[in-house]
Coordinates of C-alpha atoms in Angstrom, one line a residue:
M1 CA 26.6 -43.5 4.7
L2 CA 24.7 -43.6 7.9
E3 CA 23.0 -40.1 7.0
L4 CA 22.0 -41.9 3.6
V5 CA 20.5 -45.2 5.5
A6 CA 18.8 -43.1 8.4
A7 CA 17.6 -40.5 5.2
F8 CA 15.9 -43.5 3.3
I9 CA 14.6 -45.8 6.3
C10 CA 12.9 -42.5 7.7
L11 CA 11.6 -41.5 4.4
T12 CA 10.2 -45.1 3.7
T13 CA 8.7 -45.4 7.0
L14 CA 6.7 -42.0 6.3
L15 CA 5.7 -43.0 2.8
T16 CA 4.2 -46.4 4.1
Y17 CA 2.5 -44.8 6.9
V18 CA 0.8 -42.3 4.4
N19 CA -0.3 -45.1 2.4
Y20 CA -1.6 -47.5 5.1
R21 CA -3.2 -44.4 6.9
F22 CA -4.7 -42.3 3.7
I23 CA -4.2 -44.1 0.6
G24 CA -4.9 -48.2 1.1
L25 CA -3.3 -49.5 -1.7
P26 CA -1.3 -53.0 -1.5
P27 CA 2.0 -51.9 0.3
A28 CA 4.5 -52.3 -2.2
I29 CA 2.5 -50.5 -4.9
G30 CA 1.2 -48.1 -2.3
V31 CA 4.7 -47.1 -1.2
M32 CA 5.8 -46.7 -4.9
V33 CA 2.9 -44.2 -5.9
T34 CA 3.3 -42.4 -2.7
A35 CA 7.3 -41.7 -3.4
L36 CA 6.2 -41.0 -7.1
L37 CA 3.6 -38.2 -5.3
F38 CA 6.4 -37.3 -3.1
S39 CA 8.8 -36.9 -6.3
L40 CA 6.4 -34.5 -8.2
M41 CA 5.6 -32.5 -5.0
L42 CA 9.6 -31.7 -4.8
Q43 CA 9.4 -31.1 -8.8
G44 CA 6.6 -28.6 -7.7
L45 CA 8.0 -26.8 -5.0
S46 CA 11.3 -26.3 -7.1
L47 CA 9.0 -24.5 -9.5
I48 CA 7.5 -21.9 -7.5
G49 CA 10.8 -21.1 -6.0
F50 CA 11.9 -23.8 -3.2
P51 CA 14.8 -25.9 -4.9
G52 CA 16.6 -26.6 -1.9
L53 CA 14.6 -30.0 -0.8
E54 CA 14.5 -31.5 -4.5
A55 CA 18.6 -30.9 -4.7
R56 CA 18.8 -32.6 -1.5
V57 CA 17.0 -36.0 -1.9
E58 CA 18.5 -35.6 -5.4
S59 CA 21.9 -35.6 -3.9
L60 CA 20.8 -38.8 -1.7
M61 CA 19.6 -40.7 -4.8
N62 CA 22.9 -40.0 -6.9
Q63 CA 25.2 -41.6 -4.1
I64 CA 22.9 -44.9 -4.3
D65 CA 24.1 -47.4 -6.9
F66 CA 20.6 -49.0 -7.9
N67 CA 21.9 -52.1 -9.4
D68 CA 24.4 -52.9 -6.6
L69 CA 21.8 -52.1 -4.1
L70 CA 19.2 -54.4 -5.6
M71 CA 21.6 -57.3 -7.5
H72 CA 23.9 -57.8 -4.6
W73 CA 22.1 -57.0 -1.6
M74 CA 17.9 -56.9 -1.6
L75 CA 17.6 -59.5 -3.9
A76 CA 19.0 -62.5 -2.1
F77 CA 17.2 -61.4 0.9
L78 CA 13.8 -61.1 -0.8
L79 CA 14.1 -64.3 -3.1
F80 CA 15.0 -66.3 0.2
A81 CA 12.2 -64.9 2.4
G82 CA 9.9 -65.6 -0.9
A83 CA 11.3 -69.5 -1.5
L84 CA 10.8 -69.8 2.4
H85 CA 6.8 -69.6 2.5
V86 CA 6.3 -71.9 -0.8
N87 CA 5.3 -75.4 -0.4
L88 CA 7.9 -77.7 -2.3
S89 CA 5.5 -80.3 -2.7
D90 CA 2.8 -77.8 -4.8
L91 CA 5.8 -76.9 -7.1
R92 CA 6.8 -80.6 -7.9
S93 CA 2.8 -81.0 -8.7
Y94 CA 3.0 -78.3 -11.4
R95 CA 6.7 -78.6 -12.2
W96 CA 5.9 -79.2 -16.2
P97 CA 4.0 -75.6 -16.5
I98 CA 6.4 -73.8 -14.4
G99 CA 9.5 -75.5 -16.2
L100 CA 8.0 -74.6 -19.7
L101 CA 7.2 -71.0 -18.7
A102 CA 10.9 -70.5 -16.9
T103 CA 12.7 -71.6 -20.0
V104 CA 10.6 -71.8 -23.2
G105 CA 8.5 -69.1 -21.9
V106 CA 11.1 -66.7 -21.5
L107 CA 12.7 -67.4 -25.0
I108 CA 9.4 -66.5 -26.5
A109 CA 8.9 -63.7 -24.6
T110 CA 12.4 -62.0 -25.5
V111 CA 11.5 -62.7 -29.1
V112 CA 8.1 -61.1 -29.1
I113 CA 9.2 -58.0 -27.2
G114 CA 12.2 -57.6 -29.4
Y115 CA 10.3 -57.2 -32.5
L116 CA 7.4 -55.5 -30.7
S117 CA 9.7 -53.1 -29.2
H118 CA 12.0 -52.6 -32.7
W119 CA 8.4 -51.6 -34.2
V120 CA 7.6 -49.2 -31.4
F121 CA 11.1 -47.2 -31.8
A122 CA 10.5 -47.7 -35.4
L123 CA 6.9 -46.0 -35.1
F124 CA 8.5 -43.0 -33.0
G125 CA 11.0 -42.1 -35.5
W126 CA 14.1 -44.1 -33.5
Q127 CA 16.4 -46.8 -35.5
V128 CA 17.1 -49.0 -32.9
P129 CA 19.0 -51.8 -33.9
L130 CA 17.0 -55.4 -33.9
I131 CA 19.8 -57.2 -31.5
Y132 CA 19.5 -54.3 -28.9
C133 CA 16.0 -54.7 -28.8
L134 CA 16.2 -58.2 -28.4
L135 CA 18.9 -57.6 -25.2
F136 CA 15.8 -55.4 -24.0
G137 CA 13.5 -58.2 -24.4
A138 CA 15.8 -60.7 -22.6
L139 CA 16.1 -58.2 -19.6
I140 CA 12.4 -57.5 -19.3
S141 CA 10.6 -60.9 -20.2
P142 CA 11.3 -62.8 -16.6
T143 CA 8.7 -62.0 -14.5
D144 CA 10.0 -60.2 -11.1
P145 CA 9.8 -62.4 -8.4
I146 CA 9.4 -59.4 -5.9
A147 CA 6.7 -57.9 -7.7
V148 CA 4.8 -61.3 -8.2
L149 CA 4.9 -62.6 -4.4
G150 CA 4.1 -58.9 -3.3
A151 CA 0.8 -59.2 -5.5
L152 CA 0.0 -62.6 -4.9
R153 CA 0.1 -62.2 -1.0
T154 CA -3.1 -60.4 -1.2
A155 CA -4.6 -62.0 -4.2
N156 CA -7.1 -64.3 -4.5
A157 CA -6.1 -66.6 -7.3
P158 CA -6.9 -70.0 -7.3
K159 CA -3.9 -72.0 -6.1
P160 CA -2.8 -74.2 -9.0
L161 CA -2.3 -70.6 -10.7
K162 CA -0.8 -68.9 -7.8
T163 CA 2.1 -71.8 -7.6
T164 CA 2.8 -71.8 -11.3
I165 CA 3.2 -67.9 -11.3
V166 CA 5.1 -68.1 -8.3
G167 CA 7.6 -70.9 -9.1
E168 CA 7.8 -69.6 -12.6
S169 CA 9.2 -66.1 -11.3
L170 CA 11.5 -67.8 -9.1
F171 CA 13.3 -69.9 -11.4
N172 CA 13.1 -68.0 -14.6
D173 CA 16.6 -65.8 -14.1
G174 CA 18.4 -68.4 -15.1
T175 CA 17.4 -69.0 -18.3
A176 CA 17.3 -65.1 -18.5
V177 CA 20.8 -64.5 -17.8
V178 CA 21.9 -66.7 -20.4
V179 CA 19.8 -65.4 -23.4
F180 CA 21.0 -61.8 -22.1
T181 CA 24.5 -62.9 -21.9
V182 CA 24.7 -64.6 -25.6
L183 CA 23.0 -61.5 -27.0
F184 CA 25.4 -59.1 -25.5
G185 CA 28.1 -61.7 -26.6
I186 CA 26.8 -61.1 -30.3
V187 CA 26.5 -57.4 -29.6
Q188 CA 30.4 -57.1 -28.3
L189 CA 32.0 -59.6 -30.4
G190 CA 30.1 -59.9 -33.5
E191 CA 29.4 -63.3 -33.4
T192 CA 27.3 -65.8 -32.2
P193 CA 28.6 -68.1 -29.3
S194 CA 28.6 -71.8 -30.4
V195 CA 26.2 -74.2 -28.7
A196 CA 28.7 -75.5 -26.4
D197 CA 29.4 -72.4 -24.8
T198 CA 25.8 -71.4 -24.3
A199 CA 25.0 -74.9 -22.7
L200 CA 28.2 -74.5 -20.5
L201 CA 26.9 -70.9 -19.3
F202 CA 23.4 -72.1 -18.7
A203 CA 24.9 -75.1 -16.6
R204 CA 27.3 -72.8 -14.7
E205 CA 24.5 -69.9 -13.8
A206 CA 21.1 -71.9 -13.3
V207 CA 22.4 -75.6 -12.7
G208 CA 25.4 -74.4 -10.8
G209 CA 22.8 -72.3 -8.9
V210 CA 20.7 -75.1 -8.0
V211 CA 23.5 -77.4 -6.8
F212 CA 25.4 -74.8 -4.8
G213 CA 21.8 -73.7 -3.1
G214 CA 21.0 -77.2 -2.4
L215 CA 24.5 -77.8 -0.8
I216 CA 24.4 -74.5 1.3
G217 CA 20.7 -75.2 2.3
Y218 CA 21.3 -78.7 3.2
A219 CA 24.0 -77.7 5.3
T220 CA 22.2 -74.9 6.8
Y221 CA 19.7 -77.6 7.4
R222 CA 21.5 -79.8 9.3
M223 CA 23.2 -77.2 11.9
I224 CA 19.8 -75.8 12.5
K225 CA 18.7 -79.6 13.4
S226 CA 21.2 -79.8 15.9
V227 CA 20.4 -77.0 18.2
E228 CA 17.6 -75.8 19.6
Q229 CA 17.7 -72.1 20.4
Y230 CA 15.8 -69.9 17.9
Q231 CA 18.3 -67.0 18.3
V232 CA 21.1 -69.2 16.8
E233 CA 18.3 -70.7 14.0
V234 CA 17.7 -67.2 12.8
M235 CA 21.1 -65.9 12.7
L236 CA 22.4 -69.3 10.8
T237 CA 19.7 -68.3 7.7
L238 CA 20.8 -64.8 8.1
A239 CA 24.4 -66.1 7.4
L240 CA 23.3 -68.2 5.0
V241 CA 21.7 -65.5 2.9
I242 CA 24.7 -63.1 3.4
G243 CA 27.8 -65.0 2.8
G244 CA 25.8 -67.6 0.3
S245 CA 25.2 -64.7 -1.8
A246 CA 28.7 -63.6 -1.9
M247 CA 30.1 -67.0 -2.6
C248 CA 27.7 -67.1 -5.8
Y249 CA 29.4 -64.2 -6.9
E250 CA 32.8 -65.6 -6.3
L251 CA 31.9 -68.9 -7.8
H252 CA 30.0 -67.1 -11.1
V253 CA 26.8 -69.2 -10.2
S254 CA 23.2 -67.4 -10.3
A255 CA 22.7 -66.2 -6.9
P256 CA 18.9 -65.6 -7.2
I257 CA 18.5 -69.4 -7.8
A258 CA 20.8 -70.4 -5.2
M259 CA 18.7 -68.4 -2.7
V260 CA 15.5 -69.8 -4.1
V261 CA 16.6 -73.3 -3.4
A262 CA 18.3 -72.9 -0.1
G263 CA 15.0 -71.2 1.2
L264 CA 13.0 -73.9 -0.5
I265 CA 14.8 -76.4 1.6
I266 CA 14.8 -74.0 4.8
G267 CA 11.0 -73.6 4.4
N268 CA 10.1 -77.4 4.0
L269 CA 12.7 -79.4 5.0
G270 CA 13.9 -77.1 8.0
R271 CA 10.7 -76.2 9.0
N272 CA 9.3 -79.7 9.2
L273 CA 12.1 -81.6 10.9
A274 CA 14.5 -79.2 12.5
M275 CA 12.3 -76.6 14.3
N276 CA 10.0 -75.9 16.9
D277 CA 7.3 -74.3 17.6
M278 CA 8.8 -71.2 18.7
T279 CA 11.6 -71.4 16.2
R280 CA 9.0 -71.2 13.4
R281 CA 7.2 -68.6 14.8
Y282 CA 10.3 -66.2 15.3
M283 CA 11.8 -67.3 12.1
D284 CA 8.9 -66.2 10.1
G285 CA 8.3 -63.2 11.8
F286 CA 12.0 -62.2 11.6
W287 CA 11.8 -63.1 7.7
E288 CA 8.5 -61.4 7.2
L289 CA 9.9 -57.9 8.4
I290 CA 12.9 -58.5 6.5
D291 CA 10.6 -59.2 3.2
D292 CA 8.5 -56.1 4.3
M293 CA 11.2 -53.6 4.8
L294 CA 13.3 -54.3 1.9
N295 CA 10.1 -54.2 -0.7
A296 CA 9.2 -51.1 1.0
L297 CA 12.6 -49.9 0.7
L298 CA 13.0 -51.2 -3.0
F299 CA 9.5 -49.6 -4.1
A300 CA 10.1 -46.2 -2.7
L301 CA 13.2 -46.1 -4.6
I302 CA 11.5 -46.7 -7.9
G303 CA 9.4 -43.9 -7.3
L304 CA 11.8 -41.7 -6.1
E305 CA 14.0 -42.3 -9.1
L306 CA 11.8 -40.0 -11.0
L307 CA 13.8 -37.3 -9.6
L308 CA 16.7 -38.2 -11.5
L309 CA 14.8 -38.6 -14.9
P310 CA 14.8 -35.8 -17.3
F311 CA 11.1 -35.6 -18.5
N312 CA 10.3 -36.1 -22.0
W313 CA 6.8 -36.5 -23.4
L314 CA 7.7 -38.3 -26.3
H315 CA 9.5 -40.5 -24.2
L316 CA 6.7 -41.2 -22.0
A317 CA 4.2 -41.9 -25.0
A318 CA 6.9 -44.4 -26.2
G319 CA 7.1 -45.9 -22.6
S320 CA 3.6 -46.4 -22.6
V321 CA 3.1 -48.3 -25.6
L322 CA 6.3 -50.5 -25.2
A323 CA 4.4 -51.2 -21.8
L324 CA 1.6 -52.7 -23.5
A325 CA 3.9 -54.7 -25.9
V326 CA 5.2 -56.3 -23.1
L327 CA 1.7 -57.3 -21.9
L328 CA 0.8 -58.4 -25.1
S329 CA 4.2 -60.4 -25.3
R330 CA 3.0 -62.2 -21.6
L331 CA -0.5 -62.8 -23.3
L332 CA 1.0 -64.8 -26.1
T333 CA 3.6 -66.7 -24.2
V334 CA 0.9 -68.2 -21.4
A335 CA -1.7 -68.7 -24.1
P336 CA -2.5 -72.0 -24.9

């Protein structure tokens, strides 16, 4: 395990340096591009008779459970760090467009992507049942908060647009989980869950995540308010994310939504009423470092995943068309 962690931290740091020094792309995108180029270089070396390095990196990649790493570890830290710097009063000002995009928008995007992907698969000669295409739509329709926060950090977008996009990306996971679970139930059981079951699932995942995130966020805010030592206050937020996300999985509520709500409370109520200037400086510095490091690791891993995928021109062509279909569905979702 130590070898695995050391290898990926060193490699990610090297890729980050190369991007900053020679390429100059936005950090997250630049690290992913350099990781893709690194993967292609390893494959090229393998083709000309030097397969050892590619085999070693591929062996390390096979030891990583990407889904567990992202969903159970990295996502909670990234969402909390992102929400920590979101102004709650701005979210309230745009609550209606944010709410509609995070609920109705996800439903529309799921249906549009489902039917478009069904058509694309048929175009390439693959007969994929529509229900599986809708499952894909539910997976891909919510905007990725990590990518959104990373992109908007350097974008010169108008404040209303930036606030709406960030707010939607932070809260649309709850809707997507419910839609995916309902569709997955249809695939597994061959029957549509009742309206009551669907409402209960949404209440447990989304509403439960909001309530639980509010409780642990407010409890941590009160603890921060009772001390005047920045080391303790930063450690309290770290414990909030690690312990809170673990409890979410035990309670079967949405950990992403809980971490967003907790981050909003600490970043607004805690920042304004419970922290002095020194604590704010160290709190911001610590969570910005966590955010940057985990984003770099995540996008480096995405780029290195190329080593594990068998190359197929037909798959590449279909994926390119699907990417356009997803972008089109996004346009139809936000169009007035």
